[in-house]
CSV table of C-alpha atoms in Angstrom, one decimal:
chain,number,residue,atom,x,y,z
A,235,MET,CA,80.1,-92.3,-29.2
A,236,GLY,CA,77.2,-90.7,-31.1
A,237,SER,CA,74.1,-89.5,-29.2
A,238,ALA,CA,71.0,-91.6,-29.4
A,239,ALA,CA,67.7,-90.4,-30.6
A,240,PRO,CA,65.5,-88.7,-27.9
A,241,GLY,CA,62.9,-91.4,-28.1
A,242,VAL,CA,65.5,-94.1,-27.5
A,243,VAL,CA,67.0,-92.2,-24.6
A,244,ASP,CA,63.6,-91.8,-23.0
A,245,GLU,CA,62.8,-95.5,-23.4
A,246,GLN,CA,66.2,-96.6,-22.0
A,247,LEU,CA,65.8,-94.2,-19.1
A,248,ILE,CA,62.3,-95.5,-18.3
A,249,ARG,CA,63.4,-99.1,-18.6
A,250,GLY,CA,66.4,-98.4,-16.3
A,251,LEU,CA,64.2,-96.8,-13.7
A,252,THR,CA,61.6,-99.5,-13.7
A,253,GLU,CA,64.2,-102.3,-13.5
A,254,ARG,CA,65.9,-100.5,-10.6
A,255,ALA,CA,62.6,-100.1,-8.9
A,256,ARG,CA,61.8,-103.8,-9.3
A,257,ALA,CA,65.2,-104.8,-8.0
A,258,GLU,CA,64.7,-102.6,-4.9
A,259,GLY,CA,61.2,-103.9,-4.4
A,260,LEU,CA,59.7,-100.4,-5.1
A,261,GLN,CA,56.0,-100.2,-5.8
A,262,LEU,CA,54.8,-98.3,-8.8
A,263,THR,CA,52.2,-96.3,-6.9
A,264,GLY,CA,51.5,-95.3,-3.3
A,265,GLU,CA,53.7,-93.4,-0.8
A,266,GLY,CA,57.3,-93.6,-1.8
A,267,GLY,CA,56.4,-95.4,-5.1
A,268,LEU,CA,58.1,-94.9,-8.4
A,269,LEU,CA,55.5,-92.6,-9.9
A,270,GLY,CA,55.8,-90.4,-6.8
A,271,ARG,CA,59.5,-90.2,-7.1
A,272,LEU,CA,59.3,-89.4,-10.8
A,273,THR,CA,56.8,-86.7,-10.1
A,274,LYS,CA,59.1,-85.2,-7.5
A,275,LEU,CA,62.1,-85.2,-9.8
A,276,VAL,CA,60.3,-83.7,-12.8
A,277,THR,CA,58.5,-81.1,-10.6
A,278,GLU,CA,61.7,-80.0,-8.9
A,279,ALA,CA,63.6,-79.9,-12.2
A,280,ALA,CA,60.8,-77.7,-13.7
A,281,LEU,CA,60.9,-75.4,-10.7
A,282,GLU,CA,64.7,-75.0,-11.0
A,283,GLY,CA,64.1,-74.1,-14.7
A,284,GLU,CA,61.5,-71.5,-13.7
A,285,LEU,CA,64.0,-69.9,-11.3
A,286,ASP,CA,66.7,-70.0,-14.0
A,287,ASP,CA,64.4,-68.0,-16.3
A,288,HIS,CA,63.5,-65.6,-13.4
A,289,LEU,CA,67.2,-64.9,-12.5
A,290,GLY,CA,68.5,-64.9,-16.1
A,291,TYR,CA,71.2,-67.5,-15.5
A,292,ALA,CA,71.5,-71.2,-14.6
A,293,LYS,CA,72.8,-72.6,-11.3
A,294,HIS,CA,76.6,-72.3,-10.9
A,295,ASP,CA,76.7,-70.0,-13.9
A,296,PRO,CA,79.5,-67.4,-13.4
A,297,ALA,CA,77.1,-64.8,-14.9
A,298,GLY,CA,75.2,-64.8,-11.6
A,299,ARG,CA,78.1,-63.8,-9.4
A,300,ASN,CA,77.7,-60.5,-7.7
A,301,GLY,CA,74.3,-60.1,-9.2
A,302,SER,CA,71.4,-58.1,-7.7
A,303,ASN,CA,69.5,-61.3,-7.0
A,304,SER,CA,70.5,-64.9,-6.4
A,305,ARG,CA,69.4,-68.3,-5.2
A,306,ASN,CA,68.6,-68.6,-1.5
A,307,GLY,CA,68.1,-72.2,-0.7
A,308,LYS,CA,64.9,-74.2,-0.8
A,309,ARG,CA,61.8,-74.9,1.3
A,310,SER,CA,60.0,-78.2,1.7
A,311,LYS,CA,56.4,-78.5,0.6
A,312,THR,CA,54.1,-81.4,0.3
A,313,VAL,CA,51.7,-81.4,-2.7
A,314,LEU,CA,48.8,-83.8,-3.6
A,315,THR,CA,49.3,-85.4,-6.9
A,316,GLU,CA,47.6,-88.2,-8.8
A,317,ALA,CA,50.4,-90.4,-7.6
A,318,GLY,CA,49.7,-89.5,-4.0
A,319,PRO,CA,51.3,-86.9,-1.7
A,320,VAL,CA,54.8,-85.9,-2.8
A,321,GLU,CA,57.3,-83.8,-0.8
A,322,ILE,CA,59.1,-81.4,-3.1
A,323,ALA,CA,61.9,-78.8,-2.6
A,324,VAL,CA,60.9,-75.4,-3.9
A,325,PRO,CA,63.8,-73.1,-4.7
A,326,ARG,CA,63.8,-69.5,-3.4
A,327,ASP,CA,65.6,-66.3,-4.4
A,328,ARG,CA,67.2,-63.8,-2.1
A,329,ASP,CA,64.8,-60.9,-2.7
A,330,GLY,CA,61.6,-63.0,-2.6
A,331,SER,CA,60.4,-62.0,-6.1
A,332,PHE,CA,60.3,-65.6,-7.5
A,333,GLU,CA,56.7,-66.7,-8.1
A,334,PRO,CA,56.6,-70.3,-9.3
A,335,LYS,CA,54.0,-71.1,-12.0
A,336,LEU,CA,53.9,-74.9,-11.8
A,337,VAL,CA,53.4,-75.0,-8.1
A,338,ALA,CA,52.3,-71.5,-7.0
A,339,LYS,CA,52.7,-70.2,-3.5
A,340,ARG,CA,50.1,-71.7,-1.1
A,341,GLN,CA,49.1,-74.3,-3.8
A,342,ARG,CA,48.9,-77.7,-2.3
A,343,ARG,CA,47.7,-79.7,-5.3
A,344,LEU,CA,49.0,-80.2,-8.8
A,345,SER,CA,46.3,-79.4,-11.5
A,346,GLY,CA,45.7,-83.0,-12.4
A,347,ILE,CA,44.1,-83.8,-9.0
A,348,ASP,CA,41.8,-80.9,-9.3
A,349,ASP,CA,40.6,-82.2,-12.7
A,350,LEU,CA,40.0,-85.6,-11.1
A,351,VAL,CA,38.0,-84.2,-8.3
A,352,ILE,CA,35.8,-82.1,-10.6
A,353,SER,CA,35.3,-85.1,-12.9
A,354,LEU,CA,34.2,-87.3,-9.9
A,355,SER,CA,31.9,-84.6,-8.6
A,356,ALA,CA,30.3,-84.3,-12.1
A,357,LYS,CA,29.6,-88.0,-12.1
A,358,GLY,CA,27.5,-87.6,-8.9
A,359,LEU,CA,29.9,-88.6,-6.2
A,360,THR,CA,29.4,-86.7,-2.9
A,361,HIS,CA,32.3,-84.9,-1.3
A,362,GLY,CA,32.6,-87.7,1.3
A,363,GLU,CA,32.8,-90.3,-1.5
A,364,ILE,CA,35.5,-88.4,-3.3
A,365,CYS,CA,37.5,-88.1,-0.1
A,366,ALA,CA,37.2,-91.9,0.4
A,367,HIS,CA,38.2,-92.5,-3.2
A,368,LEU,CA,41.3,-90.4,-3.0
A,369,ALA,CA,42.3,-92.1,0.3
A,370,GLU,CA,41.8,-95.6,-1.2
A,371,ILE,CA,43.5,-95.0,-4.6
A,372,TYR,CA,46.1,-92.5,-3.7
A,373,GLY,CA,46.6,-93.0,0.0
A,374,THR,CA,46.0,-89.5,1.0
A,375,GLN,CA,43.6,-87.7,3.2
A,376,VAL,CA,41.7,-84.7,1.7
A,377,SER,CA,39.1,-82.8,3.7
A,378,LYS,CA,35.5,-82.2,2.4
A,379,GLN,CA,36.3,-78.4,2.6
A,380,THR,CA,39.2,-79.0,0.2
A,381,ILE,CA,37.0,-80.8,-2.2
A,382,SER,CA,34.5,-78.0,-2.0
A,383,THR,CA,37.2,-75.5,-2.7
A,384,ILE,CA,38.4,-77.4,-5.8
A,385,THR,CA,34.9,-77.7,-7.2
A,386,ASP,CA,34.3,-74.0,-6.6
A,387,ARG,CA,36.7,-73.4,-9.4
A,388,VAL,CA,34.0,-74.3,-11.9
A,389,MET,CA,31.9,-71.2,-10.9
A,390,ASP,CA,34.0,-69.0,-13.2
A,391,GLY,CA,33.5,-71.4,-16.0
A,392,MET,CA,29.8,-71.5,-15.3
A,393,ALA,CA,29.5,-67.7,-15.4
A,394,GLU,CA,31.2,-67.7,-18.8
A,395,TRP,CA,29.0,-70.5,-20.0
A,396,GLN,CA,25.8,-68.8,-18.7
A,397,ASN,CA,26.7,-65.6,-20.6
A,398,ARG,CA,28.0,-67.1,-23.9
A,399,PRO,CA,26.4,-65.9,-27.2
A,400,LEU,CA,23.6,-68.0,-28.5
A,401,ASP,CA,22.1,-68.7,-31.9
A,402,ARG,CA,19.8,-66.0,-33.5
A,403,VAL,CA,16.9,-68.4,-33.8
A,404,TYR,CA,15.7,-71.7,-32.4
A,405,PRO,CA,12.9,-73.9,-33.7
A,406,VAL,CA,12.0,-75.1,-30.2
A,407,VAL,CA,13.0,-74.2,-26.6
A,408,PHE,CA,12.0,-76.5,-23.8
A,409,ILE,CA,11.8,-75.0,-20.3
A,410,ASP,CA,12.0,-77.8,-17.7
A,411,CYS,CA,12.4,-77.9,-13.9
A,412,ILE,CA,14.5,-79.9,-11.5
A,413,ASN,CA,13.6,-79.7,-7.8
A,414,VAL,CA,16.5,-79.6,-5.3
A,415,LYS,CA,16.5,-79.5,-1.5
A,416,ILE,CA,17.9,-76.3,0.0
A,417,ARG,CA,18.7,-76.1,3.7
A,418,ASP,CA,17.7,-72.5,4.4
A,419,GLY,CA,16.8,-72.7,8.1
A,420,GLN,CA,14.8,-75.8,7.2
A,421,VAL,CA,15.1,-78.1,4.2
A,422,ALA,CA,12.7,-77.1,1.4
A,423,ASN,CA,12.3,-77.9,-2.3
A,424,ARG,CA,13.5,-75.2,-4.6
A,425,PRO,CA,13.2,-75.4,-8.5
A,426,ILE,CA,16.1,-75.0,-10.8
A,427,TYR,CA,15.0,-74.2,-14.4
A,428,ILE,CA,16.8,-75.5,-17.5
A,429,ALA,CA,16.3,-74.0,-20.9
A,430,LEU,CA,17.0,-76.7,-23.6
A,431,ALA,CA,16.8,-75.7,-27.2
A,432,VAL,CA,16.7,-77.6,-30.5
A,433,THR,CA,19.0,-75.8,-33.0
A,434,VAL,CA,18.4,-75.1,-36.7
A,435,ASP,CA,21.0,-77.8,-37.3
A,436,GLY,CA,18.9,-80.3,-35.3
A,437,THR,CA,21.1,-80.6,-32.3
A,438,ARG,CA,20.4,-79.8,-28.6
A,439,ASP,CA,21.8,-76.8,-26.9
A,440,ILE,CA,21.4,-76.1,-23.2
A,441,LEU,CA,21.0,-72.3,-23.0
A,442,GLY,CA,21.3,-71.9,-19.2
A,443,LEU,CA,20.3,-72.5,-15.6
A,444,TRP,CA,18.2,-70.4,-13.3
A,445,ALA,CA,17.3,-70.8,-9.6
A,446,GLY,CA,13.7,-70.3,-8.8
A,447,GLU,CA,12.7,-67.5,-6.5
A,448,HIS,CA,11.9,-67.7,-2.8
A,449,GLY,CA,8.4,-67.5,-1.7
A,450,ASP,CA,5.2,-68.2,-3.6
A,451,GLY,CA,6.9,-69.1,-6.9
A,452,GLU,CA,7.8,-67.5,-10.2
A,453,GLY,CA,5.5,-65.1,-12.1
A,454,ALA,CA,5.6,-63.1,-15.3
A,455,LYS,CA,8.2,-60.6,-13.9
A,456,TYR,CA,10.6,-63.5,-13.1
A,457,TRP,CA,10.2,-65.1,-16.6
A,458,LEU,CA,10.5,-61.7,-18.3
A,459,ARG,CA,13.9,-61.4,-16.7
A,460,VAL,CA,15.0,-64.9,-17.7
A,461,LEU,CA,13.8,-64.6,-21.3
A,462,THR,CA,15.2,-61.1,-21.7
A,463,GLU,CA,18.6,-62.5,-20.6
A,464,ILE,CA,18.4,-65.2,-23.3
A,465,LYS,CA,17.3,-62.6,-25.9
A,466,ASN,CA,20.2,-60.3,-24.9
A,467,ARG,CA,22.6,-63.1,-25.6
A,468,GLY,CA,21.5,-63.1,-29.3
A,469,VAL,CA,18.2,-65.0,-29.5
A,470,ASN,CA,16.0,-62.8,-31.7
A,471,ASP,CA,13.3,-65.4,-32.4
A,472,VAL,CA,11.9,-68.7,-31.1
A,473,CYS,CA,9.2,-70.6,-32.9
A,474,ILE,CA,7.8,-72.7,-30.1
A,475,VAL,CA,8.4,-72.6,-26.3
A,476,VAL,CA,7.4,-75.8,-24.6
A,477,CYS,CA,6.7,-75.8,-20.9
A,478,ASP,CA,4.6,-77.4,-18.2
A,479,GLY,CA,2.1,-74.9,-17.0
A,480,LEU,CA,4.6,-72.4,-15.6
A,481,LYS,CA,2.7,-69.4,-14.2
A,482,GLY,CA,3.5,-66.1,-16.0
A,483,LEU,CA,5.7,-67.7,-18.7
A,484,PRO,CA,3.2,-67.3,-21.6
A,485,ASP,CA,2.9,-63.6,-21.0
A,486,ALA,CA,6.6,-63.2,-20.8
A,487,VAL,CA,7.1,-65.2,-24.0
A,488,THR,CA,4.6,-62.9,-25.8
A,489,THR,CA,6.5,-59.8,-24.6
A,490,VAL,CA,10.0,-61.0,-25.5
A,491,TRP,CA,9.2,-63.0,-28.7
A,492,PRO,CA,5.7,-61.9,-29.9
A,493,PRO,CA,5.5,-64.5,-32.8
A,494,ALA,CA,6.4,-67.5,-30.6
A,495,ILE,CA,3.8,-70.1,-29.7
A,496,VAL,CA,3.6,-71.4,-26.1
A,497,GLN,CA,2.9,-75.1,-26.1
A,498,THR,CA,2.1,-77.3,-23.1
A,499,CYS,CA,4.5,-80.2,-22.9
A,500,ILE,CA,2.5,-83.3,-23.9
A,501,VAL,CA,4.8,-85.7,-22.0
A,502,HIS,CA,4.3,-83.7,-18.7
A,503,LEU,CA,0.6,-83.5,-19.3
A,504,LEU,CA,0.5,-87.3,-19.6
A,505,ARG,CA,2.6,-87.8,-16.5
A,506,ASN,CA,0.5,-85.4,-14.5
A,507,SER,CA,-2.6,-87.4,-15.6
A,508,PHE,CA,-1.2,-90.6,-14.2
A,509,ARG,CA,-0.6,-89.0,-10.8
A,510,TYR,CA,-4.3,-88.9,-10.3
A,511,ALA,CA,-5.0,-92.5,-11.4
A,512,SER,CA,-4.5,-95.9,-9.9
A,513,ARG,CA,-1.5,-97.7,-11.4
A,514,LYS,CA,-3.7,-100.5,-12.7
A,515,ASP,CA,-5.5,-98.0,-15.0
A,516,TRP,CA,-2.4,-96.3,-16.4
A,517,ALA,CA,-2.2,-98.4,-19.6
A,518,THR,CA,-5.9,-97.9,-20.4
A,519,ILE,CA,-5.8,-94.2,-19.7
A,520,ALA,CA,-2.7,-93.8,-21.9
A,521,LYS,CA,-4.5,-95.7,-24.7
A,522,ASP,CA,-7.5,-93.5,-24.4
A,523,LEU,CA,-5.5,-90.3,-24.3
A,524,LYS,CA,-3.3,-91.0,-27.3
A,525,PRO,CA,-6.0,-90.5,-30.0
A,526,ILE,CA,-6.6,-87.0,-28.4
A,527,TYR,CA,-3.0,-85.7,-28.8
A,528,THR,CA,-2.6,-87.4,-32.2
A,529,ALA,CA,-5.9,-86.2,-33.6
A,530,PRO,CA,-5.7,-84.5,-37.1
A,531,THR,CA,-7.7,-81.4,-36.0
A,532,GLU,CA,-8.8,-79.6,-32.9
A,533,GLN,CA,-12.4,-80.5,-33.5
A,534,ALA,CA,-11.5,-84.2,-33.7
A,535,ALA,CA,-9.6,-83.8,-30.5
A,536,LEU,CA,-12.5,-82.2,-28.8
A,537,ASP,CA,-14.8,-85.0,-29.8
A,538,LEU,CA,-12.4,-87.6,-28.6
A,539,PHE,CA,-11.9,-85.7,-25.3
A,540,ALA,CA,-15.6,-85.7,-24.8
A,541,ASP,CA,-15.6,-89.5,-25.1
A,542,PHE,CA,-12.7,-89.7,-22.6
A,543,SER,CA,-14.6,-87.4,-20.1
A,544,ASP,CA,-17.7,-89.6,-20.3
A,545,LYS,CA,-15.7,-92.7,-19.6
A,546,TRP,CA,-13.3,-91.4,-16.8
A,547,GLU,CA,-14.8,-88.2,-15.2
A,548,ALA,CA,-16.8,-90.1,-12.5
A,549,ARG,CA,-13.6,-92.0,-11.4
A,550,TYR,CA,-10.9,-89.5,-12.1
A,551,PRO,CA,-12.4,-85.9,-12.3
A,552,ALA,CA,-9.0,-84.4,-11.6
A,553,ILE,CA,-7.6,-85.8,-15.0
A,554,VAL,CA,-10.5,-84.3,-16.9
A,555,ARG,CA,-10.0,-80.9,-15.1
A,556,LEU,CA,-6.2,-81.1,-15.8
A,557,TRP,CA,-6.7,-81.4,-19.5
A,558,THR,CA,-9.5,-78.8,-19.6
A,559,ASN,CA,-7.3,-76.2,-17.9
A,560,ALA,CA,-4.4,-77.0,-20.1
A,561,TRP,CA,-6.4,-77.1,-23.4
A,562,ALA,CA,-5.5,-73.5,-24.5
A,563,GLU,CA,-1.8,-74.3,-24.4
A,564,PHE,CA,-2.4,-77.8,-25.8
A,565,VAL,CA,-4.3,-76.8,-28.9
A,566,PRO,CA,-1.4,-75.3,-30.9
A,567,PHE,CA,0.1,-78.8,-31.0
A,568,LEU,CA,-2.8,-80.1,-33.1
A,569,ALA,CA,-2.1,-77.6,-35.9
A,570,PHE,CA,1.5,-78.8,-36.4
A,571,ASP,CA,2.8,-81.1,-39.1
A,572,THR,CA,3.6,-84.7,-37.9
A,573,GLU,CA,7.3,-84.0,-38.2
A,574,ILE,CA,7.0,-81.0,-35.8
A,575,ARG,CA,4.9,-83.0,-33.4
A,576,THR,CA,7.6,-85.7,-33.3
A,577,ILE,CA,10.2,-83.1,-32.4
A,578,ILE,CA,8.1,-81.8,-29.5
A,579,CYS,CA,7.3,-85.3,-28.2
A,580,THR,CA,10.8,-86.7,-28.5
A,581,THR,CA,12.0,-86.8,-24.9
A,582,ASN,CA,15.1,-89.0,-25.1
A,583,ALA,CA,17.5,-86.0,-25.0
A,584,ILE,CA,15.6,-84.3,-22.2
A,585,GLU,CA,15.4,-87.5,-20.2
A,586,SER,CA,19.1,-88.3,-20.5
A,587,ILE,CA,20.0,-84.9,-19.2
A,588,ASN,CA,17.4,-85.0,-16.4
A,589,ALA,CA,18.6,-88.5,-15.3
A,590,ARG,CA,22.2,-87.3,-15.0
A,591,ILE,CA,21.2,-84.2,-13.1
A,592,ARG,CA,18.9,-86.1,-10.7
A,593,ARG,CA,21.6,-88.7,-10.0
A,594,ALA,CA,24.0,-86.0,-9.0
A,595,VAL,CA,21.4,-84.0,-7.0
A,596,ASN,CA,20.0,-87.1,-5.2
A,597,ALA,CA,23.5,-88.2,-4.2
A,598,ARG,CA,24.0,-85.0,-2.2
A,599,GLY,CA,20.6,-85.0,-0.5
A,600,HIS,CA,20.4,-81.2,0.1
A,601,PHE,CA,22.4,-78.1,-0.5
A,602,PRO,CA,23.3,-75.1,1.8
A,603,ASN,CA,22.2,-72.5,-0.8
A,604,ASP,CA,21.1,-72.0,-4.4
A,605,GLN,CA,24.6,-71.5,-5.6
A,606,ALA,CA,25.8,-74.9,-4.4
A,607,ALA,CA,22.8,-76.5,-6.1
A,608,LEU,CA,23.5,-74.7,-9.4
A,609,LYS,CA,27.1,-75.8,-9.2
A,610,CYS,CA,26.1,-79.4,-8.9
A,611,VAL,CA,23.6,-79.2,-11.8
A,612,TYR,CA,26.2,-77.4,-14.0
A,613,LEU,CA,28.8,-80.1,-13.3
A,614,ALA,CA,26.3,-82.8,-14.2
A,615,ILE,CA,25.5,-81.0,-17.5
A,616,MET,CA,29.2,-80.5,-18.4
A,617,SER,CA,29.8,-84.2,-17.8
A,618,LEU,CA,27.4,-85.0,-20.7
A,619,ASP,CA,29.9,-83.3,-23.0
A,620,PRO,CA,33.3,-82.9,-21.3
A,621,THR,CA,35.0,-81.4,-24.4
A,622,GLY,CA,32.3,-78.8,-24.9
A,623,LYS,CA,32.8,-79.3,-28.7
A,624,GLY,CA,29.9,-81.5,-29.7
A,625,ARG,CA,26.2,-81.0,-29.6
A,626,LYS,CA,24.2,-84.2,-29.7
A,627,ARG,CA,21.6,-84.7,-32.4
A,628,TRP,CA,18.0,-84.3,-31.4
A,629,THR,CA,16.7,-86.7,-34.0
A,630,ASN,CA,17.9,-88.5,-37.1
A,631,ARG,CA,14.9,-87.2,-39.2
A,632,TRP,CA,15.8,-83.6,-38.8
A,633,LYS,CA,15.7,-82.5,-42.5
A,634,ALA,CA,12.0,-83.4,-42.8
A,635,ALA,CA,11.3,-81.6,-39.5
A,636,LEU,CA,13.3,-78.5,-40.6
A,637,ASN,CA,11.3,-78.2,-43.9
A,638,ALA,CA,8.1,-78.5,-41.9
A,639,PHE,CA,9.2,-75.8,-39.4
A,640,ASP,CA,10.3,-73.5,-42.2
A,641,ILE,CA,6.9,-73.8,-44.0
A,642,THR,CA,4.8,-73.6,-40.9
A,643,PHE,CA,6.7,-70.6,-39.5
A,644,ASP,CA,7.0,-68.7,-42.8
A,645,GLY,CA,10.7,-69.1,-43.4
A,646,ARG,CA,11.7,-67.6,-40.1
A,647,LEU,CA,14.4,-70.3,-39.6
A,648,SER,CA,16.1,-69.8,-43.0
A,649,ALA,CA,15.7,-66.0,-43.0
A,650,THR,CA,17.5,-65.6,-39.7
A,651,LYS,CA,19.9,-68.5,-39.7
A,652,ASN,CA,23.6,-67.6,-39.0
């Protein structure tokens, strides 16, 4: 009788197993289920194959007689799999030199469950919620410490990501801040800074994450270290650095990238204005501020700001003072082409990232240290692009913006483009 094609054999084998399982009343998943049994059979067969390769001969092969090493029984081991806990028999050799690859010594989980835990953590589930999910779906108990150990695996990947080479030039780099709660003696807010760039191709690129310093905050020395790190990774030039009144950052930008312009984030400036106003006045204030940041020239903006001050200073002097103090970093915006202004004010990409990060951060409440908080933020960022292959577009009108950037900044983008 001729042999059947591999695909047919596989299909017949699977059908036979499922029919037998149904006849015996065997469940597909759960403890003792069909998937668990299949996992056990496949894993044990793979381990036997590894031992064959290690010894140089198969089981019962005469070539192994009177050899220097041989099989030496098996040891039982329970591993956590996506089909639930599975007890497997791991073969041993006489001189103890066999090191399994599929299920390494002291390994208690198959790799798939690690990937699942990391994925759930990236989506903002707490360690307790992940434990409950695994217990409900796979019928197994996993400690919070085990979950933490699994997610710690991402730190090597984070270090590699944080040190990867970057583009030689970026039209815009946004430096934003997410506040997290760190339990260092007592729970206190600590900033984590995110550098988000718009590339020459019109896509977003998250350059890295940095924990804020302890004490009174970050100054020029801190920002010089951060920006120098970015420059050392290949960034020779940045046209515009957008931030929200970060102390010492403008001086550091001037030192690292002398031609770069430091621009106050218009969106943050507007949000900070609303903090000082009653909610019932927000719409009117927003309407009165819009002509200022859309003015065609600085002089026109000054005239409009004078009108705004006359109207609102008596009621909200803090808003007028906020804009007055930020004016030097706000003014560059007024000299830009409309296309460039649109890029700077487009916040959808920033907001989608911040929303994912805040969801993950808020789910955990507080962190034991900076490293744990950075791990959480990194996982949230990676969940936005699990494959790591695609950069999302910043805007659909990028060609017009690129031409405006190249003209405004004297061809710096085209001259240094990779």
